[in-house]
mmCIF file with all atom_site columns, C-alpha atoms in Angstrom:
data_model
loop_
_atom_site.group_PDB
_atom_site.id
_atom_site.type_symbol
_atom_site.label_atom_id
_atom_site.label_alt_id
_atom_site.label_comp_id
_atom_site.label_asym_id
_atom_site.label_entity_id
_atom_site.label_seq_id
_atom_site.pdbx_PDB_ins_code
_atom_site.Cartn_x
_atom_site.Cartn_y
_atom_site.Cartn_z
_atom_site.occupancy
_atom_site.B_iso_or_equiv
_atom_site.pdbx_formal_charge
_atom_site.auth_seq_id
_atom_site.auth_comp_id
_atom_site.auth_asym_id
_atom_site.auth_atom_id
_atom_site.pdbx_PDB_model_num
ATOM 1   C CA . ALA A 1 1   ? 0.000  0.000   0.000  1.00 56.00 ? 157 ALA A CA 1
ATOM 2   C CA . GLU A 1 2   ? 1.180  3.456   -0.844 1.00 59.00 ? 158 GLU A CA 1
ATOM 3   C CA . THR A 1 3   ? 1.645  5.863   2.052  1.00 60.00 ? 159 THR A CA 1
ATOM 4   C CA . PRO A 1 4   ? -0.010 9.198   1.416  1.00 62.00 ? 160 PRO A CA 1
ATOM 5   C CA . SER A 1 5   ? 2.554  11.979  1.247  1.00 68.00 ? 161 SER A CA 1
ATOM 6   C CA . ARG A 1 6   ? 1.835  14.858  3.564  1.00 71.00 ? 162 ARG A CA 1
ATOM 7   C CA . ASP A 1 7   ? 2.305  18.439  2.414  1.00 76.00 ? 163 ASP A CA 1
ATOM 8   C CA . TRP A 1 8   ? 4.745  19.888  4.963  1.00 77.00 ? 164 TRP A CA 1
ATOM 9   C CA . SER A 1 9   ? 5.178  23.262  3.300  1.00 82.00 ? 165 SER A CA 1
ATOM 10  C CA . GLY A 1 10  ? 2.047  24.690  4.979  1.00 82.00 ? 166 GLY A CA 1
ATOM 11  C CA . VAL A 1 11  ? 3.095  23.415  8.401  1.00 84.00 ? 167 VAL A CA 1
ATOM 12  C CA . ILE A 1 12  ? 6.641  24.764  8.036  1.00 87.00 ? 168 ILE A CA 1
ATOM 13  C CA . ALA A 1 13  ? 5.398  28.150  6.847  1.00 87.00 ? 169 ALA A CA 1
ATOM 14  C CA . ALA A 1 14  ? 2.985  28.373  9.795  1.00 89.00 ? 170 ALA A CA 1
ATOM 15  C CA . LYS A 1 15  ? 5.765  27.557  12.264 1.00 91.00 ? 171 LYS A CA 1
ATOM 16  C CA . ARG A 1 16  ? 8.060  30.170  10.688 1.00 93.00 ? 172 ARG A CA 1
ATOM 17  C CA . GLU A 1 17  ? 5.324  32.781  10.882 1.00 93.00 ? 173 GLU A CA 1
ATOM 18  C CA . GLU A 1 18  ? 4.619  31.910  14.526 1.00 92.00 ? 174 GLU A CA 1
ATOM 19  C CA . LYS A 1 19  ? 8.314  32.133  15.356 1.00 94.00 ? 175 LYS A CA 1
ATOM 20  C CA . ALA A 1 20  ? 8.603  35.534  13.622 1.00 93.00 ? 176 ALA A CA 1
ATOM 21  C CA . LYS A 1 21  ? 5.589  36.881  15.546 1.00 92.00 ? 177 LYS A CA 1
ATOM 22  C CA . LYS A 1 22  ? 7.060  35.636  18.826 1.00 92.00 ? 178 LYS A CA 1
ATOM 23  C CA . LYS A 1 23  ? 10.414 37.272  18.053 1.00 92.00 ? 179 LYS A CA 1
ATOM 24  C CA . GLU A 1 24  ? 8.711  40.540  17.068 1.00 91.00 ? 180 GLU A CA 1
ATOM 25  C CA . LYS A 1 25  ? 6.698  40.560  20.304 1.00 90.00 ? 181 LYS A CA 1
ATOM 26  C CA . SER A 1 26  ? 9.844  39.890  22.326 1.00 89.00 ? 182 SER A CA 1
ATOM 27  C CA . GLN A 1 27  ? 11.717 42.704  20.550 1.00 90.00 ? 183 GLN A CA 1
ATOM 28  C CA . LYS A 1 28  ? 8.800  45.070  21.137 1.00 91.00 ? 184 LYS A CA 1
ATOM 29  C CA . GLU A 1 29  ? 8.924  44.324  24.883 1.00 91.00 ? 185 GLU A CA 1
ATOM 30  C CA . VAL A 1 30  ? 12.688 44.973  24.925 1.00 91.00 ? 186 VAL A CA 1
ATOM 31  C CA . ASP A 1 31  ? 12.218 48.265  23.037 1.00 92.00 ? 187 ASP A CA 1
ATOM 32  C CA . GLU A 1 32  ? 9.485  49.384  25.437 1.00 92.00 ? 188 GLU A CA 1
ATOM 33  C CA . ALA A 1 33  ? 11.660 48.532  28.441 1.00 92.00 ? 189 ALA A CA 1
ATOM 34  C CA . ALA A 1 34  ? 14.593 50.485  26.960 1.00 94.00 ? 190 ALA A CA 1
ATOM 35  C CA . ALA A 1 35  ? 12.360 53.485  26.234 1.00 94.00 ? 191 ALA A CA 1
ATOM 36  C CA . GLU A 1 36  ? 10.997 53.418  29.782 1.00 94.00 ? 192 GLU A CA 1
ATOM 37  C CA . ALA A 1 37  ? 14.531 53.252  31.209 1.00 95.00 ? 193 ALA A CA 1
ATOM 38  C CA . LYS A 1 38  ? 15.540 56.230  29.051 1.00 96.00 ? 194 LYS A CA 1
ATOM 39  C CA . ARG A 1 39  ? 12.497 58.242  30.220 1.00 96.00 ? 195 ARG A CA 1
ATOM 40  C CA . GLN A 1 40  ? 13.293 57.411  33.840 1.00 96.00 ? 196 GLN A CA 1
ATOM 41  C CA . GLU A 1 41  ? 16.956 58.427  33.389 1.00 96.00 ? 197 GLU A CA 1
ATOM 42  C CA . LEU A 1 42  ? 15.938 61.756  31.832 1.00 96.00 ? 198 LEU A CA 1
ATOM 43  C CA . ALA A 1 43  ? 13.498 62.435  34.667 1.00 96.00 ? 199 ALA A CA 1
ATOM 44  C CA . GLU A 1 44  ? 16.189 61.678  37.266 1.00 96.00 ? 200 GLU A CA 1
ATOM 45  C CA . ARG A 1 45  ? 18.673 63.973  35.493 1.00 95.00 ? 201 ARG A CA 1
ATOM 46  C CA . ALA A 1 46  ? 16.102 66.793  35.275 1.00 95.00 ? 202 ALA A CA 1
ATOM 47  C CA . ALA A 1 47  ? 15.355 66.469  39.011 1.00 96.00 ? 203 ALA A CA 1
ATOM 48  C CA . LYS A 1 48  ? 19.078 66.445  39.834 1.00 95.00 ? 204 LYS A CA 1
ATOM 49  C CA . ASN A 1 49  ? 19.693 69.548  37.685 1.00 94.00 ? 205 ASN A CA 1
ATOM 50  C CA . ALA A 1 50  ? 16.737 71.348  39.281 1.00 95.00 ? 206 ALA A CA 1
ATOM 51  C CA . LEU A 1 51  ? 18.206 70.627  42.720 1.00 95.00 ? 207 LEU A CA 1
ATOM 52  C CA . ILE A 1 52  ? 21.644 71.897  41.630 1.00 93.00 ? 208 ILE A CA 1
ATOM 53  C CA . ARG A 1 53  ? 20.126 75.108  40.222 1.00 92.00 ? 209 ARG A CA 1
ATOM 54  C CA . LYS A 1 54  ? 18.083 75.577  43.408 1.00 94.00 ? 210 LYS A CA 1
ATOM 55  C CA . LYS A 1 55  ? 21.354 75.548  45.357 1.00 94.00 ? 211 LYS A CA 1
ATOM 56  C CA . GLY A 1 56  ? 22.602 78.302  43.044 1.00 92.00 ? 212 GLY A CA 1
ATOM 57  C CA . LYS A 1 57  ? 25.216 76.164  41.331 1.00 93.00 ? 213 LYS A CA 1
ATOM 58  C CA . MET A 1 58  ? 25.808 75.510  37.633 1.00 91.00 ? 214 MET A CA 1
ATOM 59  C CA . THR A 1 59  ? 24.944 72.243  35.918 1.00 91.00 ? 215 THR A CA 1
ATOM 60  C CA . LYS A 1 60  ? 27.445 70.541  33.623 1.00 92.00 ? 216 LYS A CA 1
ATOM 61  C CA . LYS A 1 61  ? 25.599 71.942  30.611 1.00 92.00 ? 217 LYS A CA 1
ATOM 62  C CA . ASP A 1 62  ? 25.669 75.471  32.071 1.00 92.00 ? 218 ASP A CA 1
ATOM 63  C CA . LYS A 1 63  ? 29.408 75.154  32.761 1.00 93.00 ? 219 LYS A CA 1
ATOM 64  C CA . TYR A 1 64  ? 29.998 73.925  29.199 1.00 93.00 ? 220 TYR A CA 1
ATOM 65  C CA . LYS A 1 65  ? 28.039 76.837  27.725 1.00 93.00 ? 221 LYS A CA 1
ATOM 66  C CA . ALA A 1 66  ? 29.873 79.370  29.923 1.00 93.00 ? 222 ALA A CA 1
ATOM 67  C CA . ALA A 1 67  ? 33.272 77.964  28.922 1.00 93.00 ? 223 ALA A CA 1
ATOM 68  C CA . LYS A 1 68  ? 32.254 78.034  25.260 1.00 93.00 ? 224 LYS A CA 1
ATOM 69  C CA . GLU A 1 69  ? 31.169 81.677  25.512 1.00 92.00 ? 225 GLU A CA 1
ATOM 70  C CA . ALA A 1 70  ? 34.406 82.599  27.336 1.00 91.00 ? 226 ALA A CA 1
ATOM 71  C CA . LYS A 1 71  ? 36.474 80.920  24.635 1.00 90.00 ? 227 LYS A CA 1
ATOM 72  C CA . LYS A 1 72  ? 34.493 82.722  21.921 1.00 87.00 ? 228 LYS A CA 1
ATOM 73  C CA . ALA A 1 73  ? 34.947 86.090  23.664 1.00 84.00 ? 229 ALA A CA 1
ATOM 74  C CA . GLU A 1 74  ? 38.668 85.419  24.068 1.00 84.00 ? 230 GLU A CA 1
ATOM 75  C CA . SER A 1 75  ? 39.081 84.584  20.376 1.00 82.00 ? 231 SER A CA 1
ATOM 76  C CA . LEU A 1 76  ? 37.195 87.755  19.394 1.00 76.00 ? 232 LEU A CA 1
ATOM 77  C CA . ASN A 1 77  ? 39.423 89.756  21.737 1.00 74.00 ? 233 ASN A CA 1
ATOM 78  C CA . GLN A 1 78  ? 42.583 88.251  20.241 1.00 72.00 ? 234 GLN A CA 1
ATOM 79  C CA . GLN A 1 79  ? 41.506 89.089  16.688 1.00 67.00 ? 235 GLN A CA 1
ATOM 80  C CA . GLY A 1 80  ? 41.837 92.788  17.499 1.00 62.00 ? 236 GLY A CA 1
ATOM 81  C CA . GLU A 1 81  ? 45.345 92.383  18.895 1.00 61.00 ? 237 GLU A CA 1
ATOM 82  C CA . SER A 1 82  ? 48.431 92.877  16.781 1.00 55.00 ? 238 SER A CA 1
ATOM 83  C CA . LYS A 1 83  ? 50.484 89.920  15.670 1.00 58.00 ? 239 LYS A CA 1
ATOM 84  C CA . ILE A 1 84  ? 53.725 91.922  16.056 1.00 53.00 ? 240 ILE A CA 1
ATOM 85  C CA . PRO A 1 85  ? 55.167 91.329  19.572 1.00 58.00 ? 241 PRO A CA 1
ATOM 86  C CA . SER A 1 86  ? 56.568 94.784  20.330 1.00 64.00 ? 242 SER A CA 1
ATOM 87  C CA . LYS A 1 87  ? 54.492 97.986  20.283 1.00 65.00 ? 243 LYS A CA 1
ATOM 88  C CA . ALA A 1 88  ? 57.512 100.090 19.258 1.00 70.00 ? 244 ALA A CA 1
ATOM 89  C CA . LEU A 1 89  ? 58.329 97.694  16.429 1.00 72.00 ? 245 LEU A CA 1
ATOM 90  C CA . GLU A 1 90  ? 54.677 97.763  15.355 1.00 71.00 ? 246 GLU A CA 1
ATOM 91  C CA . ALA A 1 91  ? 54.606 101.588 15.345 1.00 74.00 ? 247 ALA A CA 1
ATOM 92  C CA . GLU A 1 92  ? 57.829 101.690 13.336 1.00 76.00 ? 248 GLU A CA 1
ATOM 93  C CA . ALA A 1 93  ? 56.536 99.188  10.785 1.00 76.00 ? 249 ALA A CA 1
ATOM 94  C CA . LEU A 1 94  ? 53.252 101.064 10.435 1.00 75.00 ? 250 LEU A CA 1
ATOM 95  C CA . ALA A 1 95  ? 55.054 104.403 9.960  1.00 76.00 ? 251 ALA A CA 1
ATOM 96  C CA . ALA A 1 96  ? 57.317 102.854 7.315  1.00 76.00 ? 252 ALA A CA 1
ATOM 97  C CA . ALA A 1 97  ? 54.278 101.519 5.478  1.00 73.00 ? 253 ALA A CA 1
ATOM 98  C CA . GLY A 1 98  ? 52.453 104.863 5.838  1.00 70.00 ? 254 GLY A CA 1
ATOM 99  C CA . MET A 1 99  ? 49.537 103.281 7.783  1.00 69.00 ? 255 MET A CA 1
ATOM 100 C CA . GLU A 1 100 ? 47.849 104.262 11.038 1.00 69.00 ? 256 GLU A CA 1
ATOM 101 C CA . LYS A 1 101 ? 46.854 100.748 12.132 1.00 67.00 ? 257 LYS A CA 1
ATOM 102 C CA . LEU A 1 102 ? 46.916 97.194  10.835 1.00 64.00 ? 258 LEU A CA 1
ATOM 103 C CA . ASP A 1 103 ? 43.965 95.900  8.851  1.00 62.00 ? 259 ASP A CA 1
ATOM 104 C CA . PRO A 1 104 ? 42.551 92.948  10.867 1.00 58.00 ? 260 PRO A CA 1
ATOM 105 C CA . LYS A 1 105 ? 42.092 90.961  7.638  1.00 54.00 ? 261 LYS A CA 1
#
């Protein structure tokens, strides 16, 4: 007697689909947990920064911004300064060139 052959392609496809759904659900749970952890970390940082500001101190971000502004102001200040080390030498060079002051460009 001939044994009837069973069509396994439908069964295999169903199992693959089930496995993919399970993996997707698992990944979704991991993503949600990571997002919740990130939200909690941000909330903790905001509370910590509020406490620091309440004490009248600067947060790391405030310190960074202040240092950046100071560096910018310093570079702007240095642009106006002469590149010639001695004032007398600078005056002599300007007089020889027939100029009153150096062009900053």
